[in-house]
Coordinates of C-alpha atoms in Angstrom, one line a residue:
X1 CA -38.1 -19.0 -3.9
X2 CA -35.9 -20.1 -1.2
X3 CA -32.9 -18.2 -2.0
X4 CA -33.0 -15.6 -4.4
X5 CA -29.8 -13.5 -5.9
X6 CA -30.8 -10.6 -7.8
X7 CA -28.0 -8.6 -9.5
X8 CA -24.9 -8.9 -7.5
X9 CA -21.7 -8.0 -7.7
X10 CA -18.9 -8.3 -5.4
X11 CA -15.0 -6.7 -5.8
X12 CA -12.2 -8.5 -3.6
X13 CA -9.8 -5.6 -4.2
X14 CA -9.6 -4.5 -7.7
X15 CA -10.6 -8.0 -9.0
X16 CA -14.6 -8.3 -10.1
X17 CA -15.2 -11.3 -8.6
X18 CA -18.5 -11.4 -9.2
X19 CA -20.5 -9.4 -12.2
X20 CA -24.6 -8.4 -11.5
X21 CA -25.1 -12.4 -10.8
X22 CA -28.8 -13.5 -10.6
X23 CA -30.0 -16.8 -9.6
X24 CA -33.4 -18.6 -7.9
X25 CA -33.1 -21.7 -6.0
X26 CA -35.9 -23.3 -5.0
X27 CA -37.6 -25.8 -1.8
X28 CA -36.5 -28.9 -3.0
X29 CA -33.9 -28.0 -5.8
X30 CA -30.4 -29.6 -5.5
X31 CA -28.4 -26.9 -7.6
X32 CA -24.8 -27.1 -8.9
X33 CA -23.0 -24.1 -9.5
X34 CA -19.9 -25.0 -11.6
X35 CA -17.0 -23.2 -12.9
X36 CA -13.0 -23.1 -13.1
X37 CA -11.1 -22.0 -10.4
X38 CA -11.4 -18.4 -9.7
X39 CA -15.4 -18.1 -11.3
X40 CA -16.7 -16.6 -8.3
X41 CA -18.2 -19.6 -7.0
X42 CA -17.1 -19.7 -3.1
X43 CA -17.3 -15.8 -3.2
X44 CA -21.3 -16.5 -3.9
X45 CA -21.7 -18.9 -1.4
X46 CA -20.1 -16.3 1.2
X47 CA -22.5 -13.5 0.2
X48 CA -25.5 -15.9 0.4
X49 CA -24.3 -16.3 4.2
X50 CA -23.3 -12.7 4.5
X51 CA -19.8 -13.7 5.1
X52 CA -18.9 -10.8 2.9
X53 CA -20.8 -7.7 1.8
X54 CA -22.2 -7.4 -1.8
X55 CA -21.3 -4.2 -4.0
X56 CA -24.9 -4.1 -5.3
X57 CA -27.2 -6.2 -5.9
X58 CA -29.6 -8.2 -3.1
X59 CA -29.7 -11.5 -1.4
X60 CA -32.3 -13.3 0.4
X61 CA -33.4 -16.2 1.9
X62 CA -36.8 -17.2 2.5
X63 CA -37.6 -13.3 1.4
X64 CA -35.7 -12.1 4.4
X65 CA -32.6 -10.1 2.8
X66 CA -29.4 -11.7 4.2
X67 CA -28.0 -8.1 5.6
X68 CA -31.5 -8.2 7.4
X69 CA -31.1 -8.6 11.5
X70 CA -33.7 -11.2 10.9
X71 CA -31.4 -13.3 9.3
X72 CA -29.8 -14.5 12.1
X73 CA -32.7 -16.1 13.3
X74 CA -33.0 -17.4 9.1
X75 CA -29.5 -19.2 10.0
X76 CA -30.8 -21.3 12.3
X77 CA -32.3 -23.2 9.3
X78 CA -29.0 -23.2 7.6
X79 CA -26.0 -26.0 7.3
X80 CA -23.2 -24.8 5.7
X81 CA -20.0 -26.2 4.8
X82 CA -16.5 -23.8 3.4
X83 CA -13.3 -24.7 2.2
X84 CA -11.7 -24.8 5.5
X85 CA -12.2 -27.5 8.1
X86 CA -12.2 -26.1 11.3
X87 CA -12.7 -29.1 13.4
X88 CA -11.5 -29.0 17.1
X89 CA -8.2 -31.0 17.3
X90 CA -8.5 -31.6 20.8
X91 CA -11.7 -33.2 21.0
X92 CA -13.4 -36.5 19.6
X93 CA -15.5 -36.9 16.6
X94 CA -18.8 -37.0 18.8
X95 CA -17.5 -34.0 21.0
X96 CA -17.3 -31.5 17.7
X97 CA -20.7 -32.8 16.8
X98 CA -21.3 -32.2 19.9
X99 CA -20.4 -28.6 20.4
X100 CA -22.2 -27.9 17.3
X101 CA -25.2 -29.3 18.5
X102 CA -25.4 -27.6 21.9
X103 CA -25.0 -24.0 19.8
X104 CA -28.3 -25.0 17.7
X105 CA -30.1 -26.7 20.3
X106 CA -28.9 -24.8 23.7
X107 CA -31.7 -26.2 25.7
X108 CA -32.0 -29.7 24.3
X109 CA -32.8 -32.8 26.3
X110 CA -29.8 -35.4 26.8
X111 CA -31.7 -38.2 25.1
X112 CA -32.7 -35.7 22.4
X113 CA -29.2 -34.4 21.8
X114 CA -27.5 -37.9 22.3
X115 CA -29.7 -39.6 19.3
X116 CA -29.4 -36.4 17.1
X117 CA -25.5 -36.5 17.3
X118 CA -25.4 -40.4 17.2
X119 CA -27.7 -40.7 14.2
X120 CA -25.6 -37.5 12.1
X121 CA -22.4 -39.8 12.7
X122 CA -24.0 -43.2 11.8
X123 CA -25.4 -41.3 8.6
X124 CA -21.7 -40.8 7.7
X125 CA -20.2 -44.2 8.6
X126 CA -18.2 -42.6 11.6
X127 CA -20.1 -43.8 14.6
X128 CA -17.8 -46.5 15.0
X129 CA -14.9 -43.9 15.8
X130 CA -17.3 -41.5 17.4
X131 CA -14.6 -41.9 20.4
X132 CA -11.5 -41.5 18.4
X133 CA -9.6 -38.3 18.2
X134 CA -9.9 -36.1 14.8
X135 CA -6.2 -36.6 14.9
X136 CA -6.2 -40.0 13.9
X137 CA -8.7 -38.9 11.1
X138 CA -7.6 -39.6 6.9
X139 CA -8.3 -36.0 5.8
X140 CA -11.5 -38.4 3.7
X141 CA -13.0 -38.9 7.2
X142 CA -12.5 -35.5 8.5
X143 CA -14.8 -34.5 5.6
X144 CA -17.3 -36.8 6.2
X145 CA -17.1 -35.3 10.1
X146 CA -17.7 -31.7 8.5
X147 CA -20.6 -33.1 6.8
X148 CA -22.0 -34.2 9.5
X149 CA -21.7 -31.3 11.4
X150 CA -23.2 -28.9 9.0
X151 CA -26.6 -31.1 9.2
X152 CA -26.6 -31.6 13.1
X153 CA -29.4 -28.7 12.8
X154 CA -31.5 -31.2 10.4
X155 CA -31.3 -27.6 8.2
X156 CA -33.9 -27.0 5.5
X157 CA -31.0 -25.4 3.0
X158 CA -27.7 -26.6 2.8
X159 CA -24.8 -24.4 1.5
X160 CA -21.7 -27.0 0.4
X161 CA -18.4 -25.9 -1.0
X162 CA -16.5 -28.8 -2.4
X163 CA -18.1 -31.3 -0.3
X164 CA -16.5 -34.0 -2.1
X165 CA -12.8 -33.1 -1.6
X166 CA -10.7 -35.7 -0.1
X167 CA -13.4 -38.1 0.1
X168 CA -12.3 -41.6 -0.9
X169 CA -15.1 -43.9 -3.0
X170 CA -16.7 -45.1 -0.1
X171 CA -17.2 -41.0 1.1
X172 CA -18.1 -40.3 -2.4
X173 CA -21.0 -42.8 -2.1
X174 CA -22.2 -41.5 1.3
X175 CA -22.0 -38.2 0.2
X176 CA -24.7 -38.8 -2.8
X177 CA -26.9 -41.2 -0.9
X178 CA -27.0 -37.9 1.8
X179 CA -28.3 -35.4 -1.1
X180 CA -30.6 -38.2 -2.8
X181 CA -32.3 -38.0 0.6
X182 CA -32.3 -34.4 0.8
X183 CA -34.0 -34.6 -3.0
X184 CA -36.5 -36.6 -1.4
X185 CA -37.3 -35.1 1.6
X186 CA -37.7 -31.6 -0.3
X187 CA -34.2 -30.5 1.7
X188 CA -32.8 -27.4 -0.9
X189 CA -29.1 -27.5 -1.6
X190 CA -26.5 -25.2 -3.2
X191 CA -23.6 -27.4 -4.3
X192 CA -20.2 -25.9 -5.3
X193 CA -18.1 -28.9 -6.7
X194 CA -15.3 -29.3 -9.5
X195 CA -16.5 -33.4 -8.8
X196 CA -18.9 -33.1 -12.1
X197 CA -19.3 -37.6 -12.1
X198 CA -20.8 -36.9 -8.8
X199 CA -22.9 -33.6 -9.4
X200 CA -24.9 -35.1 -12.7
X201 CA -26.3 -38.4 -10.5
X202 CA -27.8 -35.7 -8.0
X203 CA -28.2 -32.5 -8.9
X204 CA -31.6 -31.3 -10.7
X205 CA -30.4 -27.7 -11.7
X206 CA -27.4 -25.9 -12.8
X207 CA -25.4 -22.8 -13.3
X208 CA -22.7 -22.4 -15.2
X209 CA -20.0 -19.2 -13.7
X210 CA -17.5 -17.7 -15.8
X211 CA -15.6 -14.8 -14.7
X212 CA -18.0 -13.9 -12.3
X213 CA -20.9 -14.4 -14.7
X214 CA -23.7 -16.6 -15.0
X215 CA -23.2 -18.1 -18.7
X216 CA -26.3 -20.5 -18.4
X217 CA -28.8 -21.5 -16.2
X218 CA -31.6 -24.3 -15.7
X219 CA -32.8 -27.5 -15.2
X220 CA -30.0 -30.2 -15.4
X221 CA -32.5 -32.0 -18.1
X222 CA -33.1 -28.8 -20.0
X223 CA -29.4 -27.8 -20.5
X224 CA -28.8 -31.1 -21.6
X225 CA -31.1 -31.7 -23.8
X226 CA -30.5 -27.9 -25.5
X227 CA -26.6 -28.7 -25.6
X228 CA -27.0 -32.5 -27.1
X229 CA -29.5 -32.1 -29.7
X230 CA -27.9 -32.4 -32.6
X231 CA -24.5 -32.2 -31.7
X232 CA -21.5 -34.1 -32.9
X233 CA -17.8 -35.2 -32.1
X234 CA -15.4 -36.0 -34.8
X235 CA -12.0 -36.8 -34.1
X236 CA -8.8 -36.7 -36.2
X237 CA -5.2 -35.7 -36.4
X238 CA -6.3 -33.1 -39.5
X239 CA -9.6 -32.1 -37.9
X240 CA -8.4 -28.9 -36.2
X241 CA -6.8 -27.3 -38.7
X242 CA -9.3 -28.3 -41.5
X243 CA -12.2 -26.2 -39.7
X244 CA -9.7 -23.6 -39.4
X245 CA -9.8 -23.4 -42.9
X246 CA -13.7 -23.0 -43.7
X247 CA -15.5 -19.8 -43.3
X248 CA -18.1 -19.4 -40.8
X249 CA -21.6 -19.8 -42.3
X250 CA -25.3 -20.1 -40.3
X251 CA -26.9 -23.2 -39.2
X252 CA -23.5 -24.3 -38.5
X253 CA -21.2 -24.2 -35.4
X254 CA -18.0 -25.6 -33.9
X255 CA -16.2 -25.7 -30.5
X256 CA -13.0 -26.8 -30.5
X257 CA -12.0 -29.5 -27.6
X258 CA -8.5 -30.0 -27.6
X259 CA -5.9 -30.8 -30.8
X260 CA -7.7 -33.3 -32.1
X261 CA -11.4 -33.3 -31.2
X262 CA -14.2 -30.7 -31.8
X263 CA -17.9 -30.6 -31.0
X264 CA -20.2 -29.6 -34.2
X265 CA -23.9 -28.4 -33.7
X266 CA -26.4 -28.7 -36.9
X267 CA -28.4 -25.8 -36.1
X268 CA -31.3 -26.8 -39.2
X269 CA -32.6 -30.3 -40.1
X270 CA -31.8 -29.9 -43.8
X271 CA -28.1 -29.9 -42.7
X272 CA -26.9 -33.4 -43.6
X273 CA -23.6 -33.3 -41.3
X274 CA -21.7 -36.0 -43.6
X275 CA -22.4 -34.2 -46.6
X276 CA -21.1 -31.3 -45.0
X277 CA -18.1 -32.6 -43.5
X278 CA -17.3 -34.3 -47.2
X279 CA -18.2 -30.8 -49.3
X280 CA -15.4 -28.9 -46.6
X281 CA -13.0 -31.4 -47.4
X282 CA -13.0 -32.0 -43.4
X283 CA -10.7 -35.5 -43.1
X284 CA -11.8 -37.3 -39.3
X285 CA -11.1 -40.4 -38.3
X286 CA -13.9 -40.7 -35.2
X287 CA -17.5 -39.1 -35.2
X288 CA -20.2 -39.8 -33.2
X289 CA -23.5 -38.3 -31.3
X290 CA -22.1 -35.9 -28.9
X291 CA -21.6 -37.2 -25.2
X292 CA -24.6 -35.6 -22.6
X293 CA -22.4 -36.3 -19.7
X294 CA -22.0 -33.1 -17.1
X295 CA -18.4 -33.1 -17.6
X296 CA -18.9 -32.5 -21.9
X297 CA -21.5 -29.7 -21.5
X298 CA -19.3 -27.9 -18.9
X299 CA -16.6 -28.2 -21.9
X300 CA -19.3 -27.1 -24.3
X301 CA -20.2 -24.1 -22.1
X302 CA -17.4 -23.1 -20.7
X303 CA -15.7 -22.5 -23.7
X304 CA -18.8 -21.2 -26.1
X305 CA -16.8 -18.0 -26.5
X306 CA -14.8 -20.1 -29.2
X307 CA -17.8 -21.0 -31.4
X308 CA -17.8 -20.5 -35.2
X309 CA -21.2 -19.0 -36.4

């Protein structure tokens, strides 16, 4: 495994941010970590960098544990990007880049460093204002610039928090061609991103955070084909409060969406959903196969702890 998190758990304060978390990432994987605000997510990219200091519970990277000395060398490998910016407002898009570069590669050749920093900015559409002050930057194109600059090290992981925010369409677009090409060149990524259109068109595994706890885990496929199978949404002003009024009974479960929409797994074969709905007395007006977008399973999943069994 490339990076391995075996039993973790982090306090900020009195808050348990994070709750004996395990996960395995590995060479090659682009994996989404998803959640609501406050899951634990950035916390867990931190401790992966060693930014903060677990409670219990071990990190490591390439089997060399991240409170290791060795892991500074480990780092090297390493292109990060956090929720905060942190470009230099003084100096131009190619002179962050740049500075960057000169920290990786201290004793780099001109030529070497001058098509490294020239190809990064041309792989994020901003070699044409390589020259331009970051001032003059839409906050979409400072992004991009951060991009770049966590990849100037041509890193074999990549550690992303909310990559996506402030991008416009045309960033959004760069920004998946970039991990398609990490995919294929066996590049491993760890992607923290509320942008869940995005995340299914890359990403090959997931994990799903709660409250500092990892509710599921896999392949992106394997989730979604366990979640869809059998799985329906009906639709109706009476729905909702018509499943309220049926007793819970097995082979049969519900999670409610929102006031008028709920998801419905058939958990046998001999279940003939219709009939079911008709015997309960269940009045909808829309039902359909279940949706296997990202964004339906992280509704499914997120909010299991309201099923009916």
């Amino acid at each position: 495994m490339v990076i391995k998190v075996s039993n973790v758990s982090k306090k900020l304060g009195q808050h348990m941010v994070l709750d004996d978390v395990s996960l395995q990432i590995g060479k090659g994987q682009i994996f989404a970590l998803v959640g609501p605000n406050g899951a634990g997510k950035t916390t867990l990219v931190r401790l992966i960098m060693n930014l903060y200091e677990a409670m219990s519970g071990d990190i490591s990277i390439n089997g060399i544990y991240v409170t290791d000395r060795r892991f500074d060398q480990e780092k090297k490998k390493i292109g990060f990007l956090f929720d905060n910016i942190g470009l230099f407002k003084d100096l131009t898009a190619w002179e962050n880049i740049e500075f960057f570069d000169r920290i990786y590669n201290p004793k780099a050749k001109k030529a070497d460093r001058h098509r490294r920093i020239g190809q990064v900015l041309q792989d994020f559409d901003l070699y044409d204002k390589r020259y331009s002050s970051t001032t003059t930057f839409s906050r979409g194109m400072r992004q991009r610039l951060v991009l770049a600059r966590a990849v100037v090290n041509n890193p074999e992981i990549i550690l992303l928090d909310e990559p996506s925010r402030g991008l416009d369409l045309e960033g959004q677009i760069t920004l998946r061609n970039f991990l398609l090409n990490c995919k294929k060149n066996g590049v491993t990524v760890l992607i923290n991103s509320h942008d869940l259109n995005e995340l299914e068109k890359v990403c090959t595994h997931i994990a799903f955070i709660k409250k500092g706890k990892i509710i599921r885990s896999g392949t992106y496929d394997e989730i979604r084909e366990a979640y869809t199978q059998n799985n329906y949404l009906i639709g109706g002003k009476e729905v909702i409060n018509d499943l309220h009024q049926i007793q819970p009974e097995i082979g049969i479960s519900w999670i409610i969406k929102n006031e008028r929409e709920a998801v419905i797994t058939v958990g046998h074969s001999d279940i003939d959903i219709l009939e079911w709905l008709s015997s309960h007395h269940v009045k909808y007006e829309q039902f359909r196969k279940a949706n296997d977008g990202l964004e339906e399973l992280y509704q499914e999943i997120i909010n299991e702890d309201v099923i009916h069994v």
